[in-house]
């Protein structure tokens, strides 16, 4: 079942039906729902609400699940890989920086360690492996748009036998459309005027003339989802325009490139920009089966 809140109805001839509301399912969670049916006519119905939280007694996995609602209020600015790694106990070395200042492409590979174990991590999108295995060569992998994600889950222990990962697994669960139209817009912006200068006299006396700082950060993400055919076919669309430009401390462009002489010029900067357009279709093929189609076009400038 997809993550969400469900209702389960128990019915049997000669007994009063029993309905359990508010069953909250998260990624990788197996819920046990018990029912005690009382003898009665079929016209009588009992609805149980406000039940105690369910405890998963069938899984041994250790995982951290963060919903889209929680990600929207966390001070991470961007809903990306480093956002969930930062709040997962035992994980260190997330590379996103403050508010994503380290750059969009730093989130395309698993550079973090779990309980001191480096490497061995895997990133999946709806269960499909999208781990960037070429990060060491400078190649950029698939960048997941956080607006298209319903939940993020980190499996850190007790995973199933078919899991082929030696570290931890991060799974991004995508959003589906529904019978109601929903719209959303999020964004972030910062430039050099919003950044403090920590170049002290002591550093200047040691020869440092420039510091590392953010020159520009921008992130604009619109999204919309809804029905194409009610109860049968839904869509979800989102785009993203984002980028960063950072200045590096004590590093300068060479004014005399192509010669054996190095002449310091303007402070060196690193810039990356990208845009992405993604769409997802969900078809209710039968009462128990759904078919999904997803496409995401990305353009990256690094």
PDB file of C-alpha atoms in Angstrom:
ATOM      1  CA  UNK A   1       0.000   0.000   0.000  1.00  0.00           C
ATOM      2  CA  UNK A   2       1.086   3.551  -0.683  1.00  0.00           C
ATOM      3  CA  UNK A   3       1.856   5.709   2.392  1.00  0.00           C
ATOM      4  CA  UNK A   4      -1.229   7.392   3.788  1.00  0.00           C
ATOM      5  CA  UNK A   5      -4.175   7.098   6.169  1.00  0.00           C
ATOM      6  CA  UNK A   6      -6.499   4.157   5.626  1.00  0.00           C
ATOM      7  CA  UNK A   7      -9.789   2.765   6.959  1.00  0.00           C
ATOM      8  CA  UNK A   8     -10.447  -0.980   7.307  1.00  0.00           C
ATOM      9  CA  UNK A   9     -13.933  -2.499   7.585  1.00  0.00           C
ATOM     10  CA  UNK A  10     -14.493  -6.017   8.963  1.00  0.00           C
ATOM     11  CA  UNK A  11     -17.775  -7.698   8.067  1.00  0.00           C
ATOM     12  CA  UNK A  12     -19.181 -11.201   8.359  1.00  0.00           C
ATOM     13  CA  UNK A  13     -22.680 -12.536   7.886  1.00  0.00           C
ATOM     14  CA  UNK A  14     -24.533 -12.544  11.186  1.00  0.00           C
ATOM     15  CA  UNK A  15     -22.138 -10.108  12.894  1.00  0.00           C
ATOM     16  CA  UNK A  16     -22.072  -6.345  13.246  1.00  0.00           C
ATOM     17  CA  UNK A  17     -19.535  -4.710  10.903  1.00  0.00           C
ATOM     18  CA  UNK A  18     -16.574  -3.015  12.557  1.00  0.00           C
ATOM     19  CA  UNK A  19     -14.730  -0.106  10.961  1.00  0.00           C
ATOM     20  CA  UNK A  20     -11.259   1.026  12.026  1.00  0.00           C
ATOM     21  CA  UNK A  21     -10.399   4.588  10.947  1.00  0.00           C
ATOM     22  CA  UNK A  22      -7.148   6.533  11.084  1.00  0.00           C
ATOM     23  CA  UNK A  23      -4.693   3.718  10.319  1.00  0.00           C
ATOM     24  CA  UNK A  24      -1.545   5.641   9.391  1.00  0.00           C
ATOM     25  CA  UNK A  25       0.791   3.642   7.144  1.00  0.00           C
ATOM     26  CA  UNK A  26       4.352   4.755   6.499  1.00  0.00           C
ATOM     27  CA  UNK A  27       7.038   3.423   4.223  1.00  0.00           C
ATOM     28  CA  UNK A  28       8.045  -0.165   5.012  1.00  0.00           C
ATOM     29  CA  UNK A  29       5.543  -0.451   7.880  1.00  0.00           C
ATOM     30  CA  UNK A  30       3.436  -3.584   8.417  1.00  0.00           C
ATOM     31  CA  UNK A  31       0.302  -2.780  10.429  1.00  0.00           C
ATOM     32  CA  UNK A  32      -1.581  -5.396  12.438  1.00  0.00           C
ATOM     33  CA  UNK A  33      -5.266  -4.546  12.876  1.00  0.00           C
ATOM     34  CA  UNK A  34      -7.330  -6.738  15.200  1.00  0.00           C
ATOM     35  CA  UNK A  35     -11.112  -6.859  15.268  1.00  0.00           C
ATOM     36  CA  UNK A  36     -13.682  -8.313  17.658  1.00  0.00           C
ATOM     37  CA  UNK A  37     -16.986  -8.771  15.833  1.00  0.00           C
ATOM     38  CA  UNK A  38     -20.120  -8.918  17.939  1.00  0.00           C
ATOM     39  CA  UNK A  39     -23.218 -10.889  17.062  1.00  0.00           C
ATOM     40  CA  UNK A  40     -25.895  -8.666  15.572  1.00  0.00           C
ATOM     41  CA  UNK A  41     -27.797  -7.721  12.481  1.00  0.00           C
ATOM     42  CA  UNK A  42     -26.134  -6.416   9.349  1.00  0.00           C
ATOM     43  CA  UNK A  43     -27.806  -3.025   9.788  1.00  0.00           C
ATOM     44  CA  UNK A  44     -25.731  -2.228  12.875  1.00  0.00           C
ATOM     45  CA  UNK A  45     -22.305  -0.634  12.436  1.00  0.00           C
ATOM     46  CA  UNK A  46     -19.554   0.156  14.939  1.00  0.00           C
ATOM     47  CA  UNK A  47     -16.846   2.690  14.055  1.00  0.00           C
ATOM     48  CA  UNK A  48     -13.680   2.890  16.174  1.00  0.00           C
ATOM     49  CA  UNK A  49     -11.764   6.182  16.064  1.00  0.00           C
ATOM     50  CA  UNK A  50      -8.821   7.536  18.003  1.00  0.00           C
ATOM     51  CA  UNK A  51      -7.208   4.143  18.410  1.00  0.00           C
ATOM     52  CA  UNK A  52      -3.728   3.822  19.897  1.00  0.00           C
ATOM     53  CA  UNK A  53      -0.772   4.042  17.465  1.00  0.00           C
ATOM     54  CA  UNK A  54       0.031   0.766  15.772  1.00  0.00           C
ATOM     55  CA  UNK A  55       3.256  -1.082  16.491  1.00  0.00           C
ATOM     56  CA  UNK A  56       4.938  -3.061  13.740  1.00  0.00           C
ATOM     57  CA  UNK A  57       5.606  -6.540  15.146  1.00  0.00           C
ATOM     58  CA  UNK A  58       6.436  -8.212  11.827  1.00  0.00           C
ATOM     59  CA  UNK A  59       9.517  -6.242  10.735  1.00  0.00           C
ATOM     60  CA  UNK A  60      12.996  -6.085  12.255  1.00  0.00           C
ATOM     61  CA  UNK A  61      14.239  -3.247  10.074  1.00  0.00           C
ATOM     62  CA  UNK A  62      15.490  -0.008  11.586  1.00  0.00           C
ATOM     63  CA  UNK A  63      14.390   3.015   9.622  1.00  0.00           C
ATOM     64  CA  UNK A  64      13.773   6.741   9.850  1.00  0.00           C
ATOM     65  CA  UNK A  65      10.729   8.021   7.934  1.00  0.00           C
ATOM     66  CA  UNK A  66      10.131  11.715   7.251  1.00  0.00           C
ATOM     67  CA  UNK A  67       6.878  12.847   5.695  1.00  0.00           C
ATOM     68  CA  UNK A  68       6.432  15.711   3.250  1.00  0.00           C
ATOM     69  CA  UNK A  69       4.677  17.722   5.973  1.00  0.00           C
ATOM     70  CA  UNK A  70       7.678  17.415   8.295  1.00  0.00           C
ATOM     71  CA  UNK A  71      10.162  18.226   5.534  1.00  0.00           C
ATOM     72  CA  UNK A  72       8.238  21.411   4.736  1.00  0.00           C
ATOM     73  CA  UNK A  73       8.805  22.802   8.254  1.00  0.00           C
ATOM     74  CA  UNK A  74      12.420  21.715   8.734  1.00  0.00           C
ATOM     75  CA  UNK A  75      15.028  24.501   8.317  1.00  0.00           C
ATOM     76  CA  UNK A  76      16.734  22.653   5.457  1.00  0.00           C
ATOM     77  CA  UNK A  77      15.470  25.025   2.718  1.00  0.00           C
ATOM     78  CA  UNK A  78      15.445  22.213   0.152  1.00  0.00           C
ATOM     79  CA  UNK A  79      13.851  18.769   0.441  1.00  0.00           C
ATOM     80  CA  UNK A  80      16.804  16.726  -0.748  1.00  0.00           C
ATOM     81  CA  UNK A  81      18.945  13.749   0.211  1.00  0.00           C
ATOM     82  CA  UNK A  82      21.011  15.646   2.767  1.00  0.00           C
ATOM     83  CA  UNK A  83      17.810  16.875   4.476  1.00  0.00           C
ATOM     84  CA  UNK A  84      16.867  13.396   5.685  1.00  0.00           C
ATOM     85  CA  UNK A  85      20.452  12.260   6.316  1.00  0.00           C
ATOM     86  CA  UNK A  86      20.974  15.249   8.596  1.00  0.00           C
ATOM     87  CA  UNK A  87      18.100  14.220  10.905  1.00  0.00           C
ATOM     88  CA  UNK A  88      18.855  10.470  10.879  1.00  0.00           C
ATOM     89  CA  UNK A  89      20.586   9.280  14.079  1.00  0.00           C
ATOM     90  CA  UNK A  90      23.981   7.715  13.427  1.00  0.00           C
ATOM     91  CA  UNK A  91      24.512   9.339  10.023  1.00  0.00           C
ATOM     92  CA  UNK A  92      27.260  11.934   9.637  1.00  0.00           C
ATOM     93  CA  UNK A  93      28.942  13.744   6.776  1.00  0.00           C
ATOM     94  CA  UNK A  94      25.868  14.947   4.854  1.00  0.00           C
ATOM     95  CA  UNK A  95      27.225  17.343   2.248  1.00  0.00           C
ATOM     96  CA  UNK A  96      24.382  19.758   1.626  1.00  0.00           C
ATOM     97  CA  UNK A  97      25.662  22.564   3.846  1.00  0.00           C
ATOM     98  CA  UNK A  98      23.451  25.181   5.471  1.00  0.00           C
ATOM     99  CA  UNK A  99      20.267  25.642   3.456  1.00  0.00           C
ATOM    100  CA  UNK A 100      21.751  23.753   0.511  1.00  0.00           C
ATOM    101  CA  UNK A 101      24.623  26.237   0.171  1.00  0.00           C
ATOM    102  CA  UNK A 102      27.091  23.528  -0.860  1.00  0.00           C
ATOM    103  CA  UNK A 103      25.299  23.159  -4.180  1.00  0.00           C
ATOM    104  CA  UNK A 104      22.636  21.028  -5.784  1.00  0.00           C
ATOM    105  CA  UNK A 105      25.031  18.445  -7.195  1.00  0.00           C
ATOM    106  CA  UNK A 106      26.513  17.580  -3.816  1.00  0.00           C
ATOM    107  CA  UNK A 107      23.304  15.628  -3.099  1.00  0.00           C
ATOM    108  CA  UNK A 108      23.653  13.220  -6.036  1.00  0.00           C
ATOM    109  CA  UNK A 109      25.953  10.751  -4.247  1.00  0.00           C
ATOM    110  CA  UNK A 110      25.984   9.157  -0.808  1.00  0.00           C
ATOM    111  CA  UNK A 111      29.067  10.663   0.844  1.00  0.00           C
ATOM    112  CA  UNK A 112      27.783  10.264   4.389  1.00  0.00           C
ATOM    113  CA  UNK A 113      28.789   7.513   6.809  1.00  0.00           C
ATOM    114  CA  UNK A 114      26.587   5.476   9.113  1.00  0.00           C
ATOM    115  CA  UNK A 115      28.047   4.753  12.563  1.00  0.00           C
ATOM    116  CA  UNK A 116      31.503   5.419  11.109  1.00  0.00           C
ATOM    117  CA  UNK A 117      31.087   3.111   8.116  1.00  0.00           C
ATOM    118  CA  UNK A 118      31.913   4.948   4.894  1.00  0.00           C
ATOM    119  CA  UNK A 119      30.369   4.043   1.530  1.00  0.00           C
ATOM    120  CA  UNK A 120      27.963   1.200   0.909  1.00  0.00           C
ATOM    121  CA  UNK A 121      24.896   3.464   0.756  1.00  0.00           C
ATOM    122  CA  UNK A 122      22.223   3.320  -1.925  1.00  0.00           C
ATOM    123  CA  UNK A 123      19.603   5.807  -3.143  1.00  0.00           C
ATOM    124  CA  UNK A 124      16.317   4.545  -4.608  1.00  0.00           C
ATOM    125  CA  UNK A 125      13.319   6.349  -6.086  1.00  0.00           C
ATOM    126  CA  UNK A 126      10.157   4.308  -5.544  1.00  0.00           C
ATOM    127  CA  UNK A 127      12.424   1.273  -5.097  1.00  0.00           C
ATOM    128  CA  UNK A 128      14.474   1.873  -8.281  1.00  0.00           C
ATOM    129  CA  UNK A 129      18.206   2.367  -7.770  1.00  0.00           C
ATOM    130  CA  UNK A 130      19.310   5.877  -8.806  1.00  0.00           C
ATOM    131  CA  UNK A 131      22.626   5.952  -6.927  1.00  0.00           C
ATOM    132  CA  UNK A 132      25.277   8.052  -8.653  1.00  0.00           C
ATOM    133  CA  UNK A 133      28.207   5.659  -9.027  1.00  0.00           C
ATOM    134  CA  UNK A 134      30.279   8.133 -11.063  1.00  0.00           C
ATOM    135  CA  UNK A 135      30.577  10.912  -8.501  1.00  0.00           C
ATOM    136  CA  UNK A 136      34.309  10.337  -8.203  1.00  0.00           C
ATOM    137  CA  UNK A 137      34.775  11.361 -11.833  1.00  0.00           C
ATOM    138  CA  UNK A 138      32.766  14.556 -11.434  1.00  0.00           C
ATOM    139  CA  UNK A 139      29.708  13.221 -13.257  1.00  0.00           C
ATOM    140  CA  UNK A 140      26.326  14.339 -11.917  1.00  0.00           C
ATOM    141  CA  UNK A 141      23.629  11.739 -11.271  1.00  0.00           C
ATOM    142  CA  UNK A 142      19.873  11.997 -11.134  1.00  0.00           C
ATOM    143  CA  UNK A 143      18.720  14.780  -8.793  1.00  0.00           C
ATOM    144  CA  UNK A 144      15.392  14.048  -7.108  1.00  0.00           C
ATOM    145  CA  UNK A 145      12.945  16.928  -6.910  1.00  0.00           C
ATOM    146  CA  UNK A 146      11.714  17.064  -3.316  1.00  0.00           C
ATOM    147  CA  UNK A 147       8.334  18.448  -4.382  1.00  0.00           C
ATOM    148  CA  UNK A 148       7.591  15.112  -6.067  1.00  0.00           C
ATOM    149  CA  UNK A 149       8.282  13.165  -2.863  1.00  0.00           C
ATOM    150  CA  UNK A 150       5.628  12.060  -0.381  1.00  0.00           C
ATOM    151  CA  UNK A 151       8.016  10.472   2.091  1.00  0.00           C
ATOM    152  CA  UNK A 152      11.715   9.805   2.572  1.00  0.00           C
ATOM    153  CA  UNK A 153      12.846   6.667   4.398  1.00  0.00           C
ATOM    154  CA  UNK A 154      16.317   5.639   5.555  1.00  0.00           C
ATOM    155  CA  UNK A 155      16.742   1.907   6.250  1.00  0.00           C
ATOM    156  CA  UNK A 156      19.754   1.545   8.499  1.00  0.00           C
ATOM    157  CA  UNK A 157      19.492  -1.979   9.894  1.00  0.00           C
ATOM    158  CA  UNK A 158      17.516  -5.194   9.897  1.00  0.00           C
ATOM    159  CA  UNK A 159      16.754  -4.899   6.187  1.00  0.00           C
ATOM    160  CA  UNK A 160      15.367  -7.752   4.145  1.00  0.00           C
ATOM    161  CA  UNK A 161      17.569 -10.517   2.727  1.00  0.00           C
ATOM    162  CA  UNK A 162      17.087  -9.358  -0.855  1.00  0.00           C
ATOM    163  CA  UNK A 163      18.645  -5.970  -0.108  1.00  0.00           C
ATOM    164  CA  UNK A 164      22.006  -5.752  -1.897  1.00  0.00           C
ATOM    165  CA  UNK A 165      23.456  -2.873   0.087  1.00  0.00           C
ATOM    166  CA  UNK A 166      26.134  -3.033   2.789  1.00  0.00           C
ATOM    167  CA  UNK A 167      25.360   0.360   4.353  1.00  0.00           C
ATOM    168  CA  UNK A 168      22.064   2.207   4.506  1.00  0.00           C
ATOM    169  CA  UNK A 169      19.348   2.696   1.889  1.00  0.00           C
ATOM    170  CA  UNK A 170      17.460   5.928   1.222  1.00  0.00           C
ATOM    171  CA  UNK A 171      14.117   5.423  -0.532  1.00  0.00           C
ATOM    172  CA  UNK A 172      12.124   8.345  -1.945  1.00  0.00           C
ATOM    173  CA  UNK A 173       8.394   7.597  -2.211  1.00  0.00           C
ATOM    174  CA  UNK A 174       6.825   9.753  -4.970  1.00  0.00           C
ATOM    175  CA  UNK A 175       3.513  11.578  -4.817  1.00  0.00           C
ATOM    176  CA  UNK A 176       0.442  10.468  -6.762  1.00  0.00           C
ATOM    177  CA  UNK A 177      -2.397  12.663  -7.944  1.00  0.00           C
ATOM    178  CA  UNK A 178      -5.856  12.347  -6.414  1.00  0.00           C
ATOM    179  CA  UNK A 179      -9.506  13.169  -6.966  1.00  0.00           C
ATOM    180  CA  UNK A 180      -8.988  16.778  -5.834  1.00  0.00           C
ATOM    181  CA  UNK A 181      -6.787  19.354  -7.503  1.00  0.00           C
ATOM    182  CA  UNK A 182      -3.887  20.462  -5.324  1.00  0.00           C
ATOM    183  CA  UNK A 183      -1.387  23.238  -6.054  1.00  0.00           C
ATOM    184  CA  UNK A 184       1.860  24.216  -4.407  1.00  0.00           C
ATOM    185  CA  UNK A 185       4.724  26.682  -4.769  1.00  0.00           C
ATOM    186  CA  UNK A 186       7.917  26.840  -2.718  1.00  0.00           C
ATOM    187  CA  UNK A 187      11.093  28.820  -3.061  1.00  0.00           C
ATOM    188  CA  UNK A 188      14.264  30.077  -1.451  1.00  0.00           C
ATOM    189  CA  UNK A 189      16.666  32.907  -2.204  1.00  0.00           C
ATOM    190  CA  UNK A 190      19.819  34.375  -0.725  1.00  0.00           C
ATOM    191  CA  UNK A 191      22.693  36.511  -1.980  1.00  0.00           C
ATOM    192  CA  UNK A 192      25.885  38.077  -0.655  1.00  0.00           C
ATOM    193  CA  UNK A 193      23.984  40.899   1.062  1.00  0.00           C
ATOM    194  CA  UNK A 194      22.365  38.330   3.382  1.00  0.00           C
ATOM    195  CA  UNK A 195      25.653  36.692   4.399  1.00  0.00           C
ATOM    196  CA  UNK A 196      27.861  37.846   7.271  1.00  0.00           C
ATOM    197  CA  UNK A 197      31.555  38.544   6.713  1.00  0.00           C
ATOM    198  CA  UNK A 198      33.859  36.621   9.052  1.00  0.00           C
ATOM    199  CA  UNK A 199      37.131  38.050   7.672  1.00  0.00           C
ATOM    200  CA  UNK A 200      38.787  39.269  10.869  1.00  0.00           C
ATOM    201  CA  UNK A 201      41.904  41.390  11.313  1.00  0.00           C
ATOM    202  CA  UNK A 202      43.727  38.324  12.600  1.00  0.00           C
ATOM    203  CA  UNK A 203      43.011  36.424   9.384  1.00  0.00           C
ATOM    204  CA  UNK A 204      43.981  39.403   7.261  1.00  0.00           C
ATOM    205  CA  UNK A 205      47.277  39.656   9.134  1.00  0.00           C
ATOM    206  CA  UNK A 206      47.983  36.032   8.163  1.00  0.00           C
ATOM    207  CA  UNK A 207      47.521  36.850   4.476  1.00  0.00           C
ATOM    208  CA  UNK A 208      43.868  35.870   3.868  1.00  0.00           C
ATOM    209  CA  UNK A 209      42.056  38.509   1.822  1.00  0.00           C
ATOM    210  CA  UNK A 210      38.825  36.714   0.873  1.00  0.00           C
ATOM    211  CA  UNK A 211      36.535  34.266   2.675  1.00  0.00           C
ATOM    212  CA  UNK A 212      34.211  31.514   1.570  1.00  0.00           C
ATOM    213  CA  UNK A 213      30.708  32.885   1.151  1.00  0.00           C
ATOM    214  CA  UNK A 214      27.460  32.434  -0.706  1.00  0.00           C
ATOM    215  CA  UNK A 215      27.076  34.756  -3.676  1.00  0.00           C
ATOM    216  CA  UNK A 216      23.670  33.464  -4.703  1.00  0.00           C
ATOM    217  CA  UNK A 217      21.163  30.692  -3.935  1.00  0.00           C
ATOM    218  CA  UNK A 218      17.815  30.364  -5.655  1.00  0.00           C
ATOM    219  CA  UNK A 219      15.212  27.603  -5.704  1.00  0.00           C
ATOM    220  CA  UNK A 220      11.743  27.875  -7.280  1.00  0.00           C
ATOM    221  CA  UNK A 221       9.421  24.838  -7.307  1.00  0.00           C
ATOM    222  CA  UNK A 222       5.787  24.876  -8.533  1.00  0.00           C
ATOM    223  CA  UNK A 223       3.614  21.745  -8.543  1.00  0.00           C
ATOM    224  CA  UNK A 224       0.056  20.656  -9.348  1.00  0.00           C
ATOM    225  CA  UNK A 225      -1.823  17.368  -9.149  1.00  0.00           C
ATOM    226  CA  UNK A 226      -5.352  16.131  -9.660  1.00  0.00           C
ATOM    227  CA  UNK A 227      -7.708  13.868 -11.595  1.00  0.00           C
ATOM    228  CA  UNK A 228      -7.790  13.275 -15.329  1.00  0.00           C
ATOM    229  CA  UNK A 229     -10.631  10.826 -14.791  1.00  0.00           C
ATOM    230  CA  UNK A 230     -12.048  10.640 -11.281  1.00  0.00           C
ATOM    231  CA  UNK A 231     -11.316   7.390  -9.404  1.00  0.00           C
ATOM    232  CA  UNK A 232      -9.473   6.084 -12.469  1.00  0.00           C
ATOM    233  CA  UNK A 233      -6.601   8.246 -13.733  1.00  0.00           C
ATOM    234  CA  UNK A 234      -4.591  10.923 -11.895  1.00  0.00           C
ATOM    235  CA  UNK A 235      -1.599  13.123 -12.663  1.00  0.00           C
ATOM    236  CA  UNK A 236       1.086  14.979 -10.726  1.00  0.00           C
ATOM    237  CA  UNK A 237       3.446  17.546 -12.277  1.00  0.00           C
ATOM    238  CA  UNK A 238       6.279  19.586 -10.790  1.00  0.00           C
ATOM    239  CA  UNK A 239       9.183  21.670 -12.072  1.00  0.00           C
ATOM    240  CA  UNK A 240      12.236  23.115 -10.409  1.00  0.00           C
ATOM    241  CA  UNK A 241      14.703  25.890 -11.205  1.00  0.00           C
ATOM    242  CA  UNK A 242      17.612  26.009  -8.777  1.00  0.00           C
ATOM    243  CA  UNK A 243      21.263  26.992  -8.544  1.00  0.00           C
ATOM    244  CA  UNK A 244      24.103  28.262  -6.356  1.00  0.00           C
ATOM    245  CA  UNK A 245      27.208  30.418  -6.788  1.00  0.00           C
ATOM    246  CA  UNK A 246      29.841  30.310  -4.044  1.00  0.00           C
ATOM    247  CA  UNK A 247      33.121  32.135  -3.527  1.00  0.00           C
ATOM    248  CA  UNK A 248      36.061  30.166  -2.137  1.00  0.00           C
ATOM    249  CA  UNK A 249      38.446  31.587   0.455  1.00  0.00           C
ATOM    250  CA  UNK A 250      41.940  32.510  -0.724  1.00  0.00           C
ATOM    251  CA  UNK A 251      41.323  31.279  -4.296  1.00  0.00           C
ATOM    252  CA  UNK A 252      41.582  33.509  -7.368  1.00  0.00           C
ATOM    253  CA  UNK A 253      41.206  33.228 -11.127  1.00  0.00           C
ATOM    254  CA  UNK A 254      44.443  33.344 -13.131  1.00  0.00           C
ATOM    255  CA  UNK A 255      44.677  36.544 -15.198  1.00  0.00           C
ATOM    256  CA  UNK A 256      47.458  35.089 -17.342  1.00  0.00           C
ATOM    257  CA  UNK A 257      46.046  31.741 -18.371  1.00  0.00           C
ATOM    258  CA  UNK A 258      48.007  29.907 -21.051  1.00  0.00           C
ATOM    259  CA  UNK A 259      51.306  31.163 -19.684  1.00  0.00           C
ATOM    260  CA  UNK A 260      53.696  29.678 -17.075  1.00  0.00           C
ATOM    261  CA  UNK A 261      52.973  32.670 -14.819  1.00  0.00           C
ATOM    262  CA  UNK A 262      50.139  32.754 -12.280  1.00  0.00           C
ATOM    263  CA  UNK A 263      48.630  36.210 -11.778  1.00  0.00           C
ATOM    264  CA  UNK A 264      45.860  36.372  -9.157  1.00  0.00           C
ATOM    265  CA  UNK A 265      42.672  37.975 -10.492  1.00  0.00           C
ATOM    266  CA  UNK A 266      39.114  38.126  -9.224  1.00  0.00           C
ATOM    267  CA  UNK A 267      38.046  35.790  -6.380  1.00  0.00           C
ATOM    268  CA  UNK A 268      37.263  32.307  -7.754  1.00  0.00           C
ATOM    269  CA  UNK A 269      33.676  31.095  -7.676  1.00  0.00           C
ATOM    270  CA  UNK A 270      31.901  27.798  -8.276  1.00  0.00           C
ATOM    271  CA  UNK A 271      28.491  27.922  -9.928  1.00  0.00           C
ATOM    272  CA  UNK A 272      25.899  25.266 -10.712  1.00  0.00           C
ATOM    273  CA  UNK A 273      22.413  25.610 -12.129  1.00  0.00           C
ATOM    274  CA  UNK A 274      19.735  23.183 -13.231  1.00  0.00           C
ATOM    275  CA  UNK A 275      16.115  22.897 -14.213  1.00  0.00           C
ATOM    276  CA  UNK A 276      13.885  19.849 -14.127  1.00  0.00           C
ATOM    277  CA  UNK A 277      10.351  19.050 -15.341  1.00  0.00           C
ATOM    278  CA  UNK A 278       8.702  15.872 -14.025  1.00  0.00           C
ATOM    279  CA  UNK A 279       5.281  14.282 -14.500  1.00  0.00           C
ATOM    280  CA  UNK A 280       3.661  11.151 -13.066  1.00  0.00           C
ATOM    281  CA  UNK A 281       0.511   9.348 -14.194  1.00  0.00           C
ATOM    282  CA  UNK A 282      -1.333   6.833 -12.007  1.00  0.00           C
ATOM    283  CA  UNK A 283      -3.945   4.497 -13.462  1.00  0.00           C
ATOM    284  CA  UNK A 284      -6.255   2.443 -11.271  1.00  0.00           C
ATOM    285  CA  UNK A 285      -6.217  -0.643 -13.492  1.00  0.00           C
ATOM    286  CA  UNK A 286      -8.279  -2.761 -11.092  1.00  0.00           C
ATOM    287  CA  UNK A 287      -9.445  -2.737  -7.500  1.00  0.00           C
ATOM    288  CA  UNK A 288      -6.069  -4.033  -6.304  1.00  0.00           C
ATOM    289  CA  UNK A 289      -3.664  -2.880  -9.017  1.00  0.00           C
ATOM    290  CA  UNK A 290      -2.254   0.481 -10.077  1.00  0.00           C
ATOM    291  CA  UNK A 291       0.039   1.280 -13.000  1.00  0.00           C
ATOM    292  CA  UNK A 292       2.383   4.273 -12.761  1.00  0.00           C
ATOM    293  CA  UNK A 293       4.328   6.101 -15.451  1.00  0.00           C
ATOM    294  CA  UNK A 294       6.970   8.690 -14.528  1.00  0.00           C
ATOM    295  CA  UNK A 295       9.240  10.932 -16.607  1.00  0.00           C
ATOM    296  CA  UNK A 296      11.663  13.621 -15.430  1.00  0.00           C
ATOM    297  CA  UNK A 297      13.709  15.745 -17.840  1.00  0.00           C
ATOM    298  CA  UNK A 298      16.737  17.496 -16.323  1.00  0.00           C
ATOM    299  CA  UNK A 299      19.197  20.017 -17.705  1.00  0.00           C
ATOM    300  CA  UNK A 300      22.350  20.591 -15.696  1.00  0.00           C
ATOM    301  CA  UNK A 301      24.980  23.282 -15.992  1.00  0.00           C
ATOM    302  CA  UNK A 302      27.989  22.804 -13.756  1.00  0.00           C
TER     303      UNK A 302
END
